[in-house]
Amino acid sequence: MLGNLDFIDAYITNSQLSFAYFADGYSSSEYLFNFNTNFDLPIDFVSASLNNLQVKTGLEYLGGSFASEFANSNTIDYSLFTAKINPEYNATFGDFALKLGFKFFAAFDTENEVNHFLMYPDIQIQKPIIKDNLTIYAGVFGNLNTNTYKQFSDENPFISPTQFITQTNEKYNAFLGLNGVIKKSLSYNLSATVKEEEDKALFIKNYSKSNGANNGNNGVLFKGYEYGNSFSVVYDDVRTISLAAELEYDVSKELTLSSSFQFDNFESTTEAEAWNLPNLQTSFNAKYKTNKWYAHTNVFFVGQRKDVFYSGSSFNISGSQTLDSFVDVNLNGGYHFSDKFSTFIKLNNVLNNSYQRFTNFNVQGFQILGGITYKFDF
């Protein structure tokens, strides 16, 4: 549920209220409430040449529960209340564009009686080196990110309903980059970032409670996610160094080509690896569109990832296993007969690769879906 209010000729520019509820078949439930308001405050009483001060504020409440932990039958409850304020001032000095600001968070974990008061920089500066063709930018910011069960299940649908939910403290994210346009048709963005996160969420495979010869414990049947076929989240302090490149080429008004590349180097603190995170990701996209026809090609590559390995019936991690890198090719397109009537076709995993996005779960092979759509008014 989402509501939005925009204001004209007022110090409040807009307010947004949202509420989300999420549940599963194992008596898990979660609700997320957000209320955000943005202000545009004049400060010309200090100096007539000053721009307005932008202030973003927010209130967030996350609450939920799980019927049990993975290792025992203890219930898990979580309740997180967060208030934030983010003032920022934007100005230009000659060729320099400057954003100066900070973020202040007050976070209250009422279930565990833990409170945090955190402040982060929010600074960015950019300057054109060659007008329209080359701009250099740099900055540093931080954030307090609230993790949710819904977010985890969206990223990994095999997660077990037994999670400890907490927030990730992105202590800093410093970046440096170049972007611009070449001959009005080729745009690019090159960047390097260094960030440090406290309590970064990582997926790991759960151990199996079954030894293969039984399907229960003292007459109690194991749950469906207790056979080594589900995942949990562990938290670790992780430092990440990233290099990224993005290119987009407008071949014509109808055809656009784009590609991206990202390399990440992870340094974990407690865990042996940054579990299930790839070091390398690349993609290629082609989009074609006319008044009647449209087509889209998406090709992406994901590098190797590491997951935990359990030896025998031991519940202790004894090592790691490597998930192979993979390439996936997807095509879709269609034709509009009119504003109301159209036909489409989708081809997924065209190469029919049986790769594993997560351990022990092969994706579907080649898939084809086609159909027609018709829009009508009541």
Short mmCIF file of C-alpha atoms in Angstrom, two decimals:
data_model
loop_
_atom_site.label_atom_id
_atom_site.label_comp_id
_atom_site.label_asym_id
_atom_site.label_seq_id
_atom_site.Cartn_x
_atom_site.Cartn_y
_atom_site.Cartn_z
CA MET A 1 0.00 0.00 0.00
CA LEU A 2 1.43 3.36 -1.06
CA GLY A 3 0.25 6.94 -0.76
CA ASN A 4 1.93 10.08 -2.04
CA LEU A 5 1.27 13.80 -1.54
CA ASP A 6 2.91 16.60 -3.56
CA PHE A 7 2.82 20.20 -2.37
CA ILE A 8 3.01 23.40 -4.42
CA ASP A 9 4.49 26.65 -3.08
CA ALA A 10 5.19 25.10 0.32
CA TYR A 11 8.18 24.27 2.46
CA ILE A 12 7.14 20.60 2.22
CA THR A 13 7.74 19.33 -1.33
CA ASN A 14 6.21 15.85 -0.90
CA SER A 15 5.30 13.16 1.62
CA GLN A 16 5.05 9.45 1.05
CA LEU A 17 3.43 6.82 3.23
CA SER A 18 3.82 3.09 2.57
CA PHE A 19 2.85 -0.12 4.33
CA ALA A 20 3.83 -3.66 3.35
CA TYR A 21 2.88 -7.02 4.83
CA PHE A 22 4.61 -10.32 4.05
CA ALA A 23 3.88 -13.87 5.29
CA ASP A 24 4.57 -17.49 4.38
CA GLY A 25 3.18 -20.97 5.03
CA TYR A 26 5.29 -21.49 8.17
CA SER A 27 3.53 -18.90 10.35
CA SER A 28 6.12 -16.22 9.56
CA SER A 29 4.90 -12.65 9.28
CA GLU A 30 6.46 -9.25 8.68
CA TYR A 31 5.16 -5.73 8.32
CA LEU A 32 7.06 -2.64 7.19
CA PHE A 33 5.88 0.93 7.70
CA ASN A 34 7.58 3.96 6.09
CA PHE A 35 6.74 7.66 6.27
CA ASN A 36 9.04 10.02 4.35
CA THR A 37 8.79 13.81 4.02
CA ASN A 38 11.03 16.15 2.01
CA PHE A 39 11.46 19.84 2.81
CA ASP A 40 12.69 22.77 0.72
CA LEU A 41 13.81 25.44 3.20
CA PRO A 42 14.95 28.92 2.21
CA ILE A 43 18.12 30.15 3.90
CA ASP A 44 18.45 33.47 2.08
CA PHE A 45 18.24 35.22 5.45
CA VAL A 46 21.90 34.17 5.87
CA SER A 47 22.87 35.41 2.42
CA ALA A 48 20.73 36.35 -0.57
CA SER A 49 22.95 34.29 -2.86
CA LEU A 50 22.35 30.98 -1.07
CA ASN A 51 20.17 28.25 -2.57
CA ASN A 52 17.44 26.54 -0.59
CA LEU A 53 18.37 23.77 1.85
CA GLN A 54 16.92 20.35 0.98
CA VAL A 55 16.01 18.18 3.99
CA LYS A 56 14.86 14.58 3.68
CA THR A 57 13.30 12.94 6.74
CA GLY A 58 11.92 9.50 7.39
CA LEU A 59 10.32 7.23 9.97
CA GLU A 60 10.46 3.47 9.56
CA TYR A 61 9.14 0.57 11.59
CA LEU A 62 9.88 -3.08 10.83
CA GLY A 63 8.29 -5.84 12.90
CA GLY A 64 7.98 -9.56 12.42
CA SER A 65 8.32 -13.05 13.81
CA PHE A 66 9.35 -16.60 12.89
CA ALA A 67 7.90 -19.72 14.48
CA SER A 68 11.32 -21.16 15.31
CA GLU A 69 15.05 -20.93 14.86
CA PHE A 70 16.71 -23.43 12.53
CA ALA A 71 18.67 -25.22 15.25
CA ASN A 72 15.89 -25.30 17.87
CA SER A 73 12.23 -24.50 18.50
CA ASN A 74 12.78 -21.03 19.99
CA THR A 75 10.66 -18.36 18.36
CA ILE A 76 12.27 -15.30 16.76
CA ASP A 77 10.75 -11.84 17.11
CA TYR A 78 12.20 -8.63 15.74
CA SER A 79 11.18 -5.01 16.07
CA LEU A 80 13.21 -2.15 14.58
CA PHE A 81 12.29 1.53 14.67
CA THR A 82 14.42 4.02 12.72
CA ALA A 83 14.26 7.80 12.36
CA LYS A 84 16.46 9.65 9.89
CA ILE A 85 17.21 13.20 8.78
CA ASN A 86 19.28 14.06 5.71
CA PRO A 87 19.93 17.77 5.06
CA GLU A 88 21.84 18.60 1.90
CA TYR A 89 22.94 21.78 0.19
CA ASN A 90 23.55 21.93 -3.57
CA ALA A 91 25.56 24.71 -5.15
CA THR A 92 27.79 25.53 -8.09
CA PHE A 93 31.12 27.36 -7.94
CA GLY A 94 32.40 28.08 -11.42
CA ASP A 95 32.56 24.69 -13.16
CA PHE A 96 32.21 22.77 -9.91
CA ALA A 97 28.88 21.27 -8.82
CA LEU A 98 28.87 20.51 -5.12
CA LYS A 99 26.56 18.63 -2.77
CA LEU A 100 27.25 18.95 0.96
CA GLY A 101 25.20 17.04 3.48
CA PHE A 102 25.03 14.44 6.16
CA LYS A 103 22.70 11.68 7.30
CA PHE A 104 21.70 11.16 10.92
CA PHE A 105 19.97 7.95 12.05
CA ALA A 106 18.47 7.00 15.38
CA ALA A 107 17.79 3.25 15.40
CA PHE A 108 16.06 1.33 18.19
CA ASP A 109 16.03 -2.46 18.33
CA THR A 110 13.25 -2.78 20.88
CA GLU A 111 13.33 -6.58 20.94
CA ASN A 112 17.01 -6.77 21.91
CA GLU A 113 17.10 -3.41 23.75
CA VAL A 114 19.92 -2.05 21.57
CA ASN A 115 19.99 1.59 20.41
CA HIS A 116 22.24 3.25 17.85
CA PHE A 117 22.82 6.89 16.91
CA LEU A 118 24.78 7.13 13.68
CA MET A 119 25.98 9.97 11.46
CA TYR A 120 27.31 9.66 7.91
CA PRO A 121 28.73 12.08 5.34
CA ASP A 122 26.79 12.77 2.15
CA ILE A 123 29.20 14.66 -0.12
CA GLN A 124 29.66 14.76 -3.88
CA ILE A 125 31.61 17.04 -6.20
CA GLN A 126 31.83 16.99 -9.98
CA LYS A 127 33.55 19.06 -12.64
CA PRO A 128 33.47 18.91 -16.44
CA ILE A 129 36.94 18.43 -17.92
CA ILE A 130 35.76 18.55 -21.54
CA LYS A 131 32.30 20.10 -21.83
CA ASP A 132 29.62 17.42 -22.52
CA ASN A 133 32.31 14.82 -23.25
CA LEU A 134 34.16 14.22 -19.98
CA THR A 135 33.13 14.90 -16.39
CA ILE A 136 34.99 13.78 -13.29
CA TYR A 137 33.10 13.16 -10.05
CA ALA A 138 33.92 11.96 -6.55
CA GLY A 139 32.25 11.69 -3.19
CA VAL A 140 31.57 9.76 -0.04
CA PHE A 141 28.38 8.75 1.72
CA GLY A 142 27.09 6.22 4.24
CA ASN A 143 23.77 4.67 5.11
CA LEU A 144 21.87 2.49 7.55
CA ASN A 145 20.07 -0.18 5.53
CA THR A 146 17.17 -2.15 6.99
CA ASN A 147 17.12 -5.81 5.95
CA THR A 148 13.76 -7.54 5.63
CA TYR A 149 12.57 -11.13 5.26
CA LYS A 150 10.77 -10.15 2.05
CA GLN A 151 13.96 -8.66 0.63
CA PHE A 152 15.90 -11.84 1.47
CA SER A 153 13.22 -14.08 -0.08
CA ASP A 154 13.21 -11.95 -3.24
CA GLU A 155 16.96 -12.39 -3.57
CA ASN A 156 16.94 -16.07 -2.59
CA PRO A 157 13.56 -17.86 -2.76
CA PHE A 158 15.07 -20.87 -0.93
CA ILE A 159 15.66 -19.03 2.34
CA SER A 160 14.32 -20.77 5.45
CA PRO A 161 11.78 -19.06 7.74
CA THR A 162 14.27 -19.00 10.62
CA GLN A 163 16.20 -15.76 10.22
CA PHE A 164 17.72 -13.24 12.59
CA ILE A 165 16.88 -9.83 11.15
CA THR A 166 19.06 -6.79 11.78
CA GLN A 167 20.31 -3.68 9.98
CA THR A 168 23.45 -3.23 7.88
CA ASN A 169 25.65 -0.27 8.76
CA GLU A 170 27.24 1.03 5.55
CA LYS A 171 29.92 3.00 7.37
CA TYR A 172 31.24 4.70 4.25
CA ASN A 173 31.12 4.40 0.48
CA ALA A 174 33.80 6.46 -1.27
CA PHE A 175 33.73 6.71 -5.05
CA LEU A 176 35.59 8.27 -7.96
CA GLY A 177 34.47 8.23 -11.57
CA LEU A 178 34.37 9.60 -15.08
CA ASN A 179 31.37 9.93 -17.37
CA GLY A 180 30.45 11.66 -20.58
CA VAL A 181 29.21 11.39 -24.14
CA ILE A 182 31.21 10.78 -27.32
CA LYS A 183 29.77 12.07 -30.62
CA LYS A 184 26.30 12.39 -29.06
CA SER A 185 25.63 8.65 -29.42
CA LEU A 186 28.05 6.82 -27.13
CA SER A 187 27.75 7.50 -23.39
CA TYR A 188 29.99 5.99 -20.77
CA ASN A 189 30.52 5.81 -17.02
CA LEU A 190 33.67 4.48 -15.33
CA SER A 191 33.90 4.28 -11.56
CA ALA A 192 35.86 2.88 -8.64
CA THR A 193 34.42 2.54 -5.15
CA VAL A 194 35.56 1.45 -1.72
CA LYS A 195 32.96 0.72 0.93
CA GLU A 196 32.90 -0.80 4.37
CA GLU A 197 29.79 -2.50 5.73
CA GLU A 198 29.12 -3.69 9.24
CA ASP A 199 26.71 -6.67 9.50
CA LYS A 200 26.47 -7.26 5.76
CA ALA A 201 24.00 -10.06 5.01
CA LEU A 202 25.43 -13.17 3.29
CA PHE A 203 23.53 -16.29 2.21
CA ILE A 204 24.83 -19.70 3.27
CA LYS A 205 23.39 -23.17 2.78
CA ASN A 206 21.73 -24.77 5.82
CA TYR A 207 22.93 -28.17 6.97
CA SER A 208 20.66 -31.20 6.64
CA LYS A 209 19.06 -32.56 9.81
CA SER A 210 18.45 -35.88 8.07
CA ASN A 211 21.16 -38.50 7.67
CA GLY A 212 19.44 -39.88 4.60
CA ALA A 213 18.02 -42.88 6.46
CA ASN A 214 15.28 -41.15 8.45
CA ASN A 215 12.87 -38.29 7.94
CA GLY A 216 12.20 -37.30 11.50
CA ASN A 217 13.56 -36.70 14.98
CA ASN A 218 12.06 -38.53 17.96
CA GLY A 219 8.85 -39.13 16.05
CA VAL A 220 8.62 -35.50 14.85
CA LEU A 221 8.85 -35.10 11.11
CA PHE A 222 11.43 -32.71 9.75
CA LYS A 223 10.10 -29.60 8.08
CA GLY A 224 10.46 -29.22 4.34
CA TYR A 225 13.39 -26.81 4.63
CA GLU A 226 15.44 -28.98 7.04
CA TYR A 227 16.95 -31.39 4.51
CA GLY A 228 19.91 -29.27 3.44
CA ASN A 229 17.76 -27.62 0.78
CA SER A 230 17.42 -24.13 2.23
CA PHE A 231 19.56 -21.11 3.11
CA SER A 232 20.12 -18.81 6.04
CA VAL A 233 21.68 -15.39 6.42
CA VAL A 234 24.90 -14.75 8.31
CA TYR A 235 26.22 -11.26 9.00
CA ASP A 236 29.82 -10.17 8.70
CA ASP A 237 31.84 -6.97 8.42
CA VAL A 238 32.89 -6.74 4.77
CA ARG A 239 35.12 -4.32 2.89
CA THR A 240 34.46 -4.13 -0.85
CA ILE A 241 36.59 -2.61 -3.60
CA SER A 242 34.72 -2.30 -6.91
CA LEU A 243 35.55 -1.34 -10.48
CA ALA A 244 32.66 -0.74 -12.86
CA ALA A 245 32.11 0.35 -16.45
CA GLU A 246 28.93 1.14 -18.36
CA LEU A 247 28.55 1.88 -22.08
CA GLU A 248 25.45 2.81 -24.06
CA TYR A 249 25.35 3.34 -27.82
CA ASP A 250 22.37 4.81 -29.63
CA VAL A 251 22.68 3.18 -33.04
CA SER A 252 19.48 4.88 -34.20
CA LYS A 253 16.23 6.17 -32.78
CA GLU A 254 14.95 2.58 -32.84
CA LEU A 255 18.03 0.61 -31.65
CA THR A 256 20.07 1.04 -28.44
CA LEU A 257 22.97 -1.16 -27.31
CA SER A 258 24.34 -1.17 -23.77
CA SER A 259 26.78 -3.18 -21.70
CA SER A 260 28.10 -3.21 -18.16
CA PHE A 261 31.03 -4.69 -16.28
CA GLN A 262 31.63 -4.94 -12.54
CA PHE A 263 34.48 -6.48 -10.59
CA ASP A 264 34.27 -6.73 -6.80
CA ASN A 265 36.95 -7.71 -4.33
CA PHE A 266 35.50 -8.71 -0.95
CA GLU A 267 37.40 -8.81 2.34
CA SER A 268 35.35 -10.50 5.06
CA THR A 269 36.23 -10.28 8.75
CA THR A 270 34.88 -13.42 10.43
CA GLU A 271 33.61 -15.60 7.60
CA ALA A 272 36.10 -17.46 5.41
CA GLU A 273 34.48 -16.05 2.25
CA ALA A 274 31.90 -13.49 1.18
CA TRP A 275 29.46 -16.32 0.63
CA ASN A 276 27.45 -16.47 -2.61
CA LEU A 277 28.76 -13.15 -3.92
CA PRO A 278 30.41 -13.19 -7.38
CA ASN A 279 33.60 -11.27 -8.06
CA LEU A 280 32.70 -10.63 -11.69
CA GLN A 281 29.43 -9.69 -13.42
CA THR A 282 28.90 -8.50 -16.99
CA SER A 283 25.86 -7.91 -19.17
CA PHE A 284 24.87 -6.90 -22.69
CA ASN A 285 21.49 -5.48 -23.74
CA ALA A 286 19.98 -4.58 -27.08
CA LYS A 287 16.63 -2.77 -27.38
CA TYR A 288 14.74 -2.23 -30.63
CA LYS A 289 11.43 -0.37 -30.79
CA THR A 290 9.22 1.10 -33.48
CA ASN A 291 5.58 2.08 -33.48
CA LYS A 292 4.62 -1.55 -34.10
CA TRP A 293 7.58 -3.82 -33.32
CA TYR A 294 9.72 -4.20 -30.21
CA ALA A 295 12.52 -6.60 -29.26
CA HIS A 296 14.92 -6.95 -26.34
CA THR A 297 18.04 -9.08 -25.96
CA ASN A 298 19.66 -9.62 -22.56
CA VAL A 299 22.90 -11.57 -22.10
CA PHE A 300 24.56 -11.71 -18.69
CA PHE A 301 27.53 -13.46 -17.14
CA VAL A 302 27.96 -14.18 -13.42
CA GLY A 303 31.30 -15.40 -12.11
CA GLN A 304 32.08 -18.11 -9.58
CA ARG A 305 30.66 -17.95 -6.06
CA LYS A 306 31.58 -19.80 -2.85
CA ASP A 307 29.19 -21.54 -0.46
CA VAL A 308 29.78 -23.48 2.74
CA PHE A 309 30.45 -27.21 2.82
CA TYR A 310 29.42 -29.62 5.60
CA SER A 311 31.28 -32.93 5.90
CA GLY A 312 29.17 -36.01 6.68
CA SER A 313 26.47 -35.40 9.28
CA SER A 314 28.45 -32.64 10.99
CA PHE A 315 26.65 -29.35 11.62
CA ASN A 316 29.97 -27.50 11.56
CA ILE A 317 31.29 -25.86 8.41
CA SER A 318 34.31 -27.85 7.24
CA GLY A 319 35.17 -25.95 4.08
CA SER A 320 33.77 -24.30 1.00
CA GLN A 321 32.47 -25.36 -2.38
CA THR A 322 32.58 -23.44 -5.63
CA LEU A 323 29.57 -22.71 -7.79
CA ASP A 324 30.50 -22.46 -11.45
CA SER A 325 30.14 -19.25 -13.41
CA PHE A 326 27.36 -19.09 -15.98
CA VAL A 327 26.03 -17.26 -19.02
CA ASP A 328 22.31 -16.69 -19.59
CA VAL A 329 20.73 -15.44 -22.82
CA ASN A 330 17.16 -14.13 -22.92
CA LEU A 331 15.15 -12.77 -25.84
CA ASN A 332 11.70 -11.23 -26.01
CA GLY A 333 9.72 -9.26 -28.53
CA GLY A 334 6.31 -8.52 -29.89
CA TYR A 335 4.07 -6.67 -32.30
CA HIS A 336 1.34 -4.08 -31.62
CA PHE A 337 -1.58 -4.50 -33.98
CA SER A 338 -3.26 -1.54 -32.30
CA ASP A 339 -3.24 0.39 -29.03
CA LYS A 340 -5.32 -2.39 -27.47
CA PHE A 341 -4.28 -5.60 -29.23
CA SER A 342 -0.73 -7.03 -29.33
CA THR A 343 1.20 -10.31 -29.41
CA PHE A 344 4.44 -11.27 -27.66
CA ILE A 345 7.03 -14.04 -27.32
CA LYS A 346 9.68 -14.64 -24.64
CA LEU A 347 12.68 -16.98 -24.91
CA ASN A 348 14.54 -17.56 -21.63
CA ASN A 349 17.84 -19.42 -21.08
CA VAL A 350 18.27 -19.79 -24.83
CA LEU A 351 21.55 -21.71 -24.40
CA ASN A 352 19.72 -24.28 -22.23
CA ASN A 353 22.39 -24.03 -19.52
CA SER A 354 21.66 -26.04 -16.36
CA TYR A 355 23.55 -23.75 -14.00
CA GLN A 356 23.07 -23.27 -10.26
CA ARG A 357 22.26 -19.79 -9.04
CA PHE A 358 22.32 -21.23 -5.52
CA THR A 359 23.78 -24.54 -4.35
CA ASN A 360 21.77 -27.65 -5.33
CA PHE A 361 19.15 -25.67 -7.26
CA ASN A 362 19.50 -25.87 -11.04
CA VAL A 363 17.60 -23.26 -12.98
CA GLN A 364 15.07 -24.27 -15.63
CA GLY A 365 16.45 -24.99 -19.08
CA PHE A 366 15.27 -23.38 -22.29
CA GLN A 367 11.83 -21.83 -21.89
CA ILE A 368 9.46 -20.30 -24.41
CA LEU A 369 6.33 -18.31 -23.69
CA GLY A 370 4.07 -16.57 -26.16
CA GLY A 371 0.65 -15.02 -26.16
CA ILE A 372 -1.61 -12.15 -27.00
CA THR A 373 -2.81 -9.24 -24.91
CA TYR A 374 -5.91 -7.12 -25.22
CA LYS A 375 -6.67 -3.96 -23.25
CA PHE A 376 -10.21 -2.87 -22.68
CA ASP A 377 -12.08 -0.30 -20.64
CA PHE A 378 -14.86 -1.03 -18.20
#
